[in-house]
Tab-separated table of C-alpha atoms and ligand atoms in Angstrom:
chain	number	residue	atom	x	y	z
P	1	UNK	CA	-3.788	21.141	-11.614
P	2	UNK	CA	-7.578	22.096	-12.238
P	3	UNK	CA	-10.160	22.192	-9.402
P	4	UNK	CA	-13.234	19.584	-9.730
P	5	UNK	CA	-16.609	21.449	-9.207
P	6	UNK	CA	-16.660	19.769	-5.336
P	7	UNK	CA	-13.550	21.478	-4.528
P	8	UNK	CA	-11.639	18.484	-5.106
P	9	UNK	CA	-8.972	18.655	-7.357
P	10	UNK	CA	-9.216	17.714	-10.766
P	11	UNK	CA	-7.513	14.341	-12.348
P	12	UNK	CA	-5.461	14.920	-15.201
P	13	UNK	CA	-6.258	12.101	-17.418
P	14	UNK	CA	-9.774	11.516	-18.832
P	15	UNK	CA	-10.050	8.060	-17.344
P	16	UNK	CA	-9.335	9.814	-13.781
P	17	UNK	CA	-12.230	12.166	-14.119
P	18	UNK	CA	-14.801	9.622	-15.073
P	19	UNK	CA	-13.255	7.798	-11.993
P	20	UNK	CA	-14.194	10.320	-9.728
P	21	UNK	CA	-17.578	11.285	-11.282
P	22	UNK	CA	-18.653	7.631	-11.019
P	23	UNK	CA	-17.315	7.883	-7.370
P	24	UNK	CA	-18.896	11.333	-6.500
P	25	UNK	CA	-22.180	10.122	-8.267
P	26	UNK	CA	-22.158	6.495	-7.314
P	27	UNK	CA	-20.907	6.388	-3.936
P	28	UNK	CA	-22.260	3.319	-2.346
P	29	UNK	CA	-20.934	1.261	-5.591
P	30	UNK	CA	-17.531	2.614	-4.813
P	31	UNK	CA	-14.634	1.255	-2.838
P	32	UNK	CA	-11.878	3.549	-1.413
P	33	UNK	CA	-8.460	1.315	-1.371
P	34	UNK	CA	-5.576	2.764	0.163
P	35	UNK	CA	-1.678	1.867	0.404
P	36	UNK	CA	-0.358	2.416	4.108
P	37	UNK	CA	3.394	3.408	4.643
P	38	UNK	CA	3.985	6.598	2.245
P	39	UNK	CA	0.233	7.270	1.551
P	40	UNK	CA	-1.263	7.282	4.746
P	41	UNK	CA	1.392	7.638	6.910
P	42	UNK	CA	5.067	9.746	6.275
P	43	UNK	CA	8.329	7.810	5.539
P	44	UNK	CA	10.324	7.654	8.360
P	45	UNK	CA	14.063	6.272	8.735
P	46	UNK	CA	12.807	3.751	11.299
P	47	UNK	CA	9.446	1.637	9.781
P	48	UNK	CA	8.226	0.844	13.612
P	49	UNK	CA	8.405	4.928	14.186
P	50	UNK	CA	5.671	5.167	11.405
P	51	UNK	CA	2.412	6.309	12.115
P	52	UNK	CA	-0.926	7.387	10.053
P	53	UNK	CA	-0.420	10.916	8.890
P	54	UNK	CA	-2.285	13.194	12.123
P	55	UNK	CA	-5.323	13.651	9.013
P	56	UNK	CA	-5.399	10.532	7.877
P	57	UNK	CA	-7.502	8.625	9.892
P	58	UNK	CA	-10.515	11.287	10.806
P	59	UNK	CA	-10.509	11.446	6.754
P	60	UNK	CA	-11.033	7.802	6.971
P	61	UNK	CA	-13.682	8.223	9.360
P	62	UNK	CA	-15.540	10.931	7.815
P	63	UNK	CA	-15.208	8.933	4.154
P	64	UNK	CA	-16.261	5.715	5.093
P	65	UNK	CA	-19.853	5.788	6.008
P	66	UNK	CA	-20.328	7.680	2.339
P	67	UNK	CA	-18.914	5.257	0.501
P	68	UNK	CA	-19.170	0.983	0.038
P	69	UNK	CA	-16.353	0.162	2.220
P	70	UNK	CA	-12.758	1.290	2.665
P	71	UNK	CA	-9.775	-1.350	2.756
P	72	UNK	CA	-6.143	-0.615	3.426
P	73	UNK	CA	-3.857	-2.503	1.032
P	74	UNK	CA	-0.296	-2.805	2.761
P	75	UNK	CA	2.628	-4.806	2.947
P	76	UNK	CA	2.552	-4.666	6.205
P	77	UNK	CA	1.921	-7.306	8.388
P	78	UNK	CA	-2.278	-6.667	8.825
P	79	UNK	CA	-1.900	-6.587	12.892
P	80	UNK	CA	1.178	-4.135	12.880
P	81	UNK	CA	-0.335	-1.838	9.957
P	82	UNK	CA	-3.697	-1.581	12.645
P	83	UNK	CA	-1.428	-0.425	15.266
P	84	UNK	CA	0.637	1.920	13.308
P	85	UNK	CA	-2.303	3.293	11.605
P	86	UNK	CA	-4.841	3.579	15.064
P	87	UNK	CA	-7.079	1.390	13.097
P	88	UNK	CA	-9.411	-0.520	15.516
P	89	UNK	CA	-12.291	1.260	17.667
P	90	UNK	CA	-12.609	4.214	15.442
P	91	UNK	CA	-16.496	5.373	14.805
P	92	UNK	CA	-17.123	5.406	11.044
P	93	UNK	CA	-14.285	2.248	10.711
P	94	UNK	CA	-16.474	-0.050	11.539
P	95	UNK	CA	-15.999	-2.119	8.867
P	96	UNK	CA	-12.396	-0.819	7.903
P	97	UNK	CA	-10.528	-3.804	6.184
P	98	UNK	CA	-7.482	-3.686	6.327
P	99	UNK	CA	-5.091	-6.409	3.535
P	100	UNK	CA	-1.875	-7.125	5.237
P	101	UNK	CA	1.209	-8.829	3.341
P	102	UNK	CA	-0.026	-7.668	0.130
P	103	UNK	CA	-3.036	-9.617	0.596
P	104	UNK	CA	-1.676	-12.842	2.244
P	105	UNK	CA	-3.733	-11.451	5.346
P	106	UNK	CA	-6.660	-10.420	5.970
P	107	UNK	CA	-7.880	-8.076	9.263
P	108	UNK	CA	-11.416	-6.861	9.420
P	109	UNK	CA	-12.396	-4.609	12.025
P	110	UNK	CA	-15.846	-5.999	12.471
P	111	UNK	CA	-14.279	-8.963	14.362
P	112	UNK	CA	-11.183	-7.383	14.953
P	113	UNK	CA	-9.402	-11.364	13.796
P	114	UNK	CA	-6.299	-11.531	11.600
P	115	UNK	CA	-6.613	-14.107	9.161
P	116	UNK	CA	-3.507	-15.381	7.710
P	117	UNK	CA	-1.900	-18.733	5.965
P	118	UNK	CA	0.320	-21.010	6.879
P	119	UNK	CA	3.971	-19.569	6.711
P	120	UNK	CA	6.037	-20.264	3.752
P	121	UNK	CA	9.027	-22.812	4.838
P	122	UNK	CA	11.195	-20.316	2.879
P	123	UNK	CA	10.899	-17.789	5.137
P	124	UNK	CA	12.754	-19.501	7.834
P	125	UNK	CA	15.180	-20.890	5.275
P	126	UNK	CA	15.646	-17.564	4.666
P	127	UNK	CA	15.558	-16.087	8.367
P	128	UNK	CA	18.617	-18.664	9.403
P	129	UNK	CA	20.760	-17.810	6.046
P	130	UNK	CA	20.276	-13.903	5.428
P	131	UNK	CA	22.118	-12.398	7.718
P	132	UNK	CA	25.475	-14.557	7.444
P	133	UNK	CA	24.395	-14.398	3.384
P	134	UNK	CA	24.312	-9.994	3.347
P	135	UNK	CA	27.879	-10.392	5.299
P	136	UNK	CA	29.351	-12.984	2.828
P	137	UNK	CA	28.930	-10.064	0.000
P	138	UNK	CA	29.840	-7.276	1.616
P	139	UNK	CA	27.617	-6.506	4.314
P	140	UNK	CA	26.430	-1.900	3.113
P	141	UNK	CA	27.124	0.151	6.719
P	142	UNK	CA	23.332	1.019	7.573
P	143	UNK	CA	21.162	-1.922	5.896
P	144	UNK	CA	19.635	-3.931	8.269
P	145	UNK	CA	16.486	-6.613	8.417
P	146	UNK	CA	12.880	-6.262	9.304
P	147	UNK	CA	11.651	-8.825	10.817
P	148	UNK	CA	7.894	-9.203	9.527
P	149	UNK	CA	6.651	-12.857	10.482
P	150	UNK	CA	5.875	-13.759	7.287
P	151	UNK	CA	8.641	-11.829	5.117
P	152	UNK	CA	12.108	-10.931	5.639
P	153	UNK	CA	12.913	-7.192	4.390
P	154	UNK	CA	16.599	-5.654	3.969
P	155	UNK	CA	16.155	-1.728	4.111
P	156	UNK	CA	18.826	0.229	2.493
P	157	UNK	CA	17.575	3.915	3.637
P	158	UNK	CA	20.059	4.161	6.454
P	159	UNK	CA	22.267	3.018	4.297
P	160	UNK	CA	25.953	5.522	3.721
P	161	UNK	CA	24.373	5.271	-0.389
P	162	UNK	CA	21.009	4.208	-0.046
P	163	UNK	CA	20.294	3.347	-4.136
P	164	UNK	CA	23.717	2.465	-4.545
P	165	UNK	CA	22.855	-0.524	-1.927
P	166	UNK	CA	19.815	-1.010	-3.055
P	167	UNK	CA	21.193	-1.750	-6.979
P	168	UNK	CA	23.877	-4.163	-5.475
P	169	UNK	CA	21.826	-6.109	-3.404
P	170	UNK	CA	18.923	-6.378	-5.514
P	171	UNK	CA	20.216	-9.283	-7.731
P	172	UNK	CA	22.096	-11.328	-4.965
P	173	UNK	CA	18.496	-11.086	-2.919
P	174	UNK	CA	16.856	-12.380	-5.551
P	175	UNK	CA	19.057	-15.299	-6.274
P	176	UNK	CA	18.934	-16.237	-2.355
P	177	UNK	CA	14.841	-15.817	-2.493
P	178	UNK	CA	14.852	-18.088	-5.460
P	179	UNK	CA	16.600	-20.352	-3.930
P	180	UNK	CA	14.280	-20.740	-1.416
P	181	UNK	CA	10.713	-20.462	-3.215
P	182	UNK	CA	10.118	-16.652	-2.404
P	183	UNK	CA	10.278	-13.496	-4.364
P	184	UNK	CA	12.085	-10.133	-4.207
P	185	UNK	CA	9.625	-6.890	-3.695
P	186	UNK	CA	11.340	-4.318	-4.653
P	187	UNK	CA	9.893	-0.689	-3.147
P	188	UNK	CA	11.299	2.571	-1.796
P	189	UNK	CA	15.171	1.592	0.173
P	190	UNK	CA	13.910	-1.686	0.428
P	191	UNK	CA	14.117	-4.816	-0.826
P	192	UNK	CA	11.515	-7.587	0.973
P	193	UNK	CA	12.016	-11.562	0.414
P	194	UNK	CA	8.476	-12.662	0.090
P	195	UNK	CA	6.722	-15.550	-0.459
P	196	UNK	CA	5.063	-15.740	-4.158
P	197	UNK	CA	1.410	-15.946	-5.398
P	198	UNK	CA	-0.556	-12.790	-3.952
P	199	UNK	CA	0.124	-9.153	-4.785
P	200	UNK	CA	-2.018	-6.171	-4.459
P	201	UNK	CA	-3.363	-5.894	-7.857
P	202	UNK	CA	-4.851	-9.817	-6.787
P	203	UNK	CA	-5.944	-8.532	-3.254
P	204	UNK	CA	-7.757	-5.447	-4.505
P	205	UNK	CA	-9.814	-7.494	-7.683
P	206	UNK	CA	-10.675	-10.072	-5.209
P	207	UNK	CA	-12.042	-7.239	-3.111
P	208	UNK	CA	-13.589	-5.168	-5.688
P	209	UNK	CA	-15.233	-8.525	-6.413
P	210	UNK	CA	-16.536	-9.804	-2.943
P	211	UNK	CA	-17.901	-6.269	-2.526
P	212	UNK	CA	-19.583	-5.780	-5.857
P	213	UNK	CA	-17.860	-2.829	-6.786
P	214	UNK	CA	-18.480	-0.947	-9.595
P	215	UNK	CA	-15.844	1.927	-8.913
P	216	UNK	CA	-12.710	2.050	-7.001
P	217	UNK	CA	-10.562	5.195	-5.934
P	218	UNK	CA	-6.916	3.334	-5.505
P	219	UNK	CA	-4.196	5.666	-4.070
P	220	UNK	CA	-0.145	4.807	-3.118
P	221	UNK	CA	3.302	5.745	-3.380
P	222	UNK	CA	5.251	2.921	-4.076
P	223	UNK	CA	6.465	-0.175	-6.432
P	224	UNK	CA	3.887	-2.956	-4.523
P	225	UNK	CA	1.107	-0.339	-5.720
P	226	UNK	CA	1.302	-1.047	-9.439
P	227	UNK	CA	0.268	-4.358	-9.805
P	228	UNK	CA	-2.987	-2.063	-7.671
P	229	UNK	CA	-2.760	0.374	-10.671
P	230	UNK	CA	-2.575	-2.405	-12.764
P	231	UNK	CA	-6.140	-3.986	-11.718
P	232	UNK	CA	-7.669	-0.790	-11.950
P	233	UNK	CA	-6.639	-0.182	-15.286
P	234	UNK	CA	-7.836	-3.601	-16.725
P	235	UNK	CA	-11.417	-3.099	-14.935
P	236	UNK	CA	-11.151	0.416	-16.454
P	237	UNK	CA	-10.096	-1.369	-20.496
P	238	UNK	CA	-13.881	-3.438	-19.130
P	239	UNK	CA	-15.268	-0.450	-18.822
P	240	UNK	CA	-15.584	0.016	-15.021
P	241	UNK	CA	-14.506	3.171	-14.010
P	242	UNK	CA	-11.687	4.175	-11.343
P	243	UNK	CA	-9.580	6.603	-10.167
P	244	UNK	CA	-5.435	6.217	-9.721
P	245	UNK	CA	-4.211	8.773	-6.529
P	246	UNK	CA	-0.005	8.840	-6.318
P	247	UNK	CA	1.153	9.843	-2.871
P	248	UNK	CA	4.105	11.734	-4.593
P	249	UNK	CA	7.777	11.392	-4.327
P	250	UNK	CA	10.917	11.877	-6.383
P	251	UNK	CA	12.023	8.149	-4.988
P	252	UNK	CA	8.944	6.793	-7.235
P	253	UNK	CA	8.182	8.503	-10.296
P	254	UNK	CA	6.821	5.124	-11.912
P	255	UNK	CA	3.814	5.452	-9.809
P	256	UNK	CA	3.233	9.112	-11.128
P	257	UNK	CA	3.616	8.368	-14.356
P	258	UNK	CA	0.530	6.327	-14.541
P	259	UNK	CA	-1.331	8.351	-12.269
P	260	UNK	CA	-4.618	10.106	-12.878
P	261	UNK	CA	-3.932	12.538	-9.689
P	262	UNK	CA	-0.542	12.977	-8.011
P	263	UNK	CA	-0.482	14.273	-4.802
P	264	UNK	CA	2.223	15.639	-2.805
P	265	UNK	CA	2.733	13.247	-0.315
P	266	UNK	CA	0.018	11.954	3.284
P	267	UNK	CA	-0.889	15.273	4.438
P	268	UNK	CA	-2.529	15.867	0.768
P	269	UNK	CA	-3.888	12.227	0.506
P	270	UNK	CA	-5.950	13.102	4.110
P	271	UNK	CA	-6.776	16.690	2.526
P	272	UNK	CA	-7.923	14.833	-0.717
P	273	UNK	CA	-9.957	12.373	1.517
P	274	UNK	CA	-11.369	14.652	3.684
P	275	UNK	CA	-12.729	16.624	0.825
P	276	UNK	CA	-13.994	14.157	-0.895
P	277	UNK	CA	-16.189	12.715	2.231
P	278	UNK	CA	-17.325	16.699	2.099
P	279	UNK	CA	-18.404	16.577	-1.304
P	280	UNK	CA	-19.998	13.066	-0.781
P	281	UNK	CA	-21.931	14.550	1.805
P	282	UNK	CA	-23.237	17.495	-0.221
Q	301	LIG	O1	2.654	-1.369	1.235
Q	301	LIG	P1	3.101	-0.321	2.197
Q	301	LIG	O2	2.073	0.019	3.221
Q	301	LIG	O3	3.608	0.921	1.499
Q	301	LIG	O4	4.349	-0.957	2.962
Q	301	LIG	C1	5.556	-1.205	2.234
Q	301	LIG	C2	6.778	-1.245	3.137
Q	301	LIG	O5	6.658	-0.190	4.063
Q	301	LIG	C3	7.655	-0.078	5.065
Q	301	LIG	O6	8.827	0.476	4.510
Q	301	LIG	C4	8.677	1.785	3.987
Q	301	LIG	O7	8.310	2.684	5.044
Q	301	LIG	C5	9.328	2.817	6.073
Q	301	LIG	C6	8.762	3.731	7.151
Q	301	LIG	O8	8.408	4.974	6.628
Q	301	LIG	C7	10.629	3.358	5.441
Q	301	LIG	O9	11.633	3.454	6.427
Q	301	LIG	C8	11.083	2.421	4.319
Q	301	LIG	O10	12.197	2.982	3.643
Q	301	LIG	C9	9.936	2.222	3.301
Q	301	LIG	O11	10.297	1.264	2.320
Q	301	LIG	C10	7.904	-1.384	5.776
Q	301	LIG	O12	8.999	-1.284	6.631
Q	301	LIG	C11	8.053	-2.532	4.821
Q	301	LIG	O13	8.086	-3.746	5.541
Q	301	LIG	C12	6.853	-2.553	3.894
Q	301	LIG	O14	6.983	-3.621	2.988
């Protein structure tokens, strides 16, 4: 990997490095957009043990004044990924955004108010039937379900054969959703029953668009983050630059392989931020 001029380092793909020129030279047209488990914050075997990365959020902090606005795009419930990230009452997040359940909600730390829909009758359809359902087909040792409100998610990391659980219960999961009006979102040792009709690449355009932006840095680790890489690359084909940051792991190389910059995991996303907030302020 090459090293930009600002000491930041250097996007592989043309695209990327028009990204981050608009960015360094355009700063107050840019948005920063950021994935939360995996990108900000480590994986951890327990998801209510995870916590932003020790550099992640005085990166944040030291970015956002420099720049348009920063969001958080998460499929996280919005309340629990301001928690887990320490979020709320930090100088320089003012006006931190954070998009919970892939969009679905909405938490902006200027009022500090989570605004969210009413909950898909599925979900409870599904709350009442899953765990009898996971035992009727051979309940995996070690898979369990998060409870997330407005989502039910089976996790297959503690699992004896984590992908091997993951593979057999992605198809039966997705049948039950069905059944019930949601969707199956797939990411890493996890498969979430979801209700339908927002994603990220839809919560980040309708950002981008509320804020006027004409650049956007987007940067995660995981399946939910390609419909993200997905928006960014059709406001790139319009000719509106942006830049694609992979939080890098061998449990996602889909995400890499349409990345313009792949960094080795949190720590490096916070290095990558907090250099970039240097080189913004010159
Ligand atoms: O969109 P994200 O911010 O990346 O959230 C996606 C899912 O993250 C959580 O699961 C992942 O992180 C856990 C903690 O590190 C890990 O144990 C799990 O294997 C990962 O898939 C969260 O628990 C899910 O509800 C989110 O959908």
């Amino acid at each position: 990997m090459g090293s930009h001029p600002h000491d930041l380092p250097m996007p592989v793909t043309a695209a990327g490095r028009e990204g981050l020129e608009a960015l360094l030279r355009a700063p107050r047209r840019s948005v920063v957009a950021l994935d939360f488990d995996g990108t900000l914050a480590d994986i951890v075997p327990d998801p209510d043990q995870a916590r932003a990365h020790p550099e992640a959020v005085p990166a944040l902090s030291a970015l956002a004044p420099e720049v348009d606005s920063v969001a958080v795009v998460t499929g996280r419930p919005a309340g629990v990924a301001v928690r887990y990230g320490g979020f709320a009452g930090v100088p320089g997040l003012e006006h931190l955004v954070v998009l919970g359940h892939y969009g679905a909600e909405r938490w902006d730390a200027v009022t500090g108010i989570v605004h969210a829909p009413a909950e898909h009758p599925g979900v409870a359809a599904v709350r009442a039937e899953l765990p009898g359902f996971l035992d009727s087909i051979g309940a995996w040792r070690g898979t369990w379900i998060e409870e997330k409100g407005r989502a039910l998610a089976v996790h297959t990391r503690r699992a004896e054969d984590p992908a091997a659980a993951f593979a057999a219960l992605r198809e039966p999961l997705t049948e039950l959703a069905a059944r019930h009006g949601l969707m199956v979102e797939p990411g890493r040792a996890v498969l979430e029953l979801r209700p339908p009709g927002m994603d990220k690449g839809v919560a980040l355009t309708e950002f981008l668009a509320e804020r006027d932006a004409e650049t956007v840095l987007y940067a995660g680790d995981d399946l939910g983050d390609l419909a993200a890489y997905s928006a960014v690359e059709k406001r790139r084909a319009d000719g509106l630059p942006g830049l694609l940051v992979c939080s890098g792991s061998a449990e996602v190389p889909e995400l890499a392989a349409r990345a313009d910059l792949v960094l080795p995991g949190p720590g490096s996303v916070a290095t990558f931020l907090a250099a970039l907030a240097v080189a913004l302020r010159g």
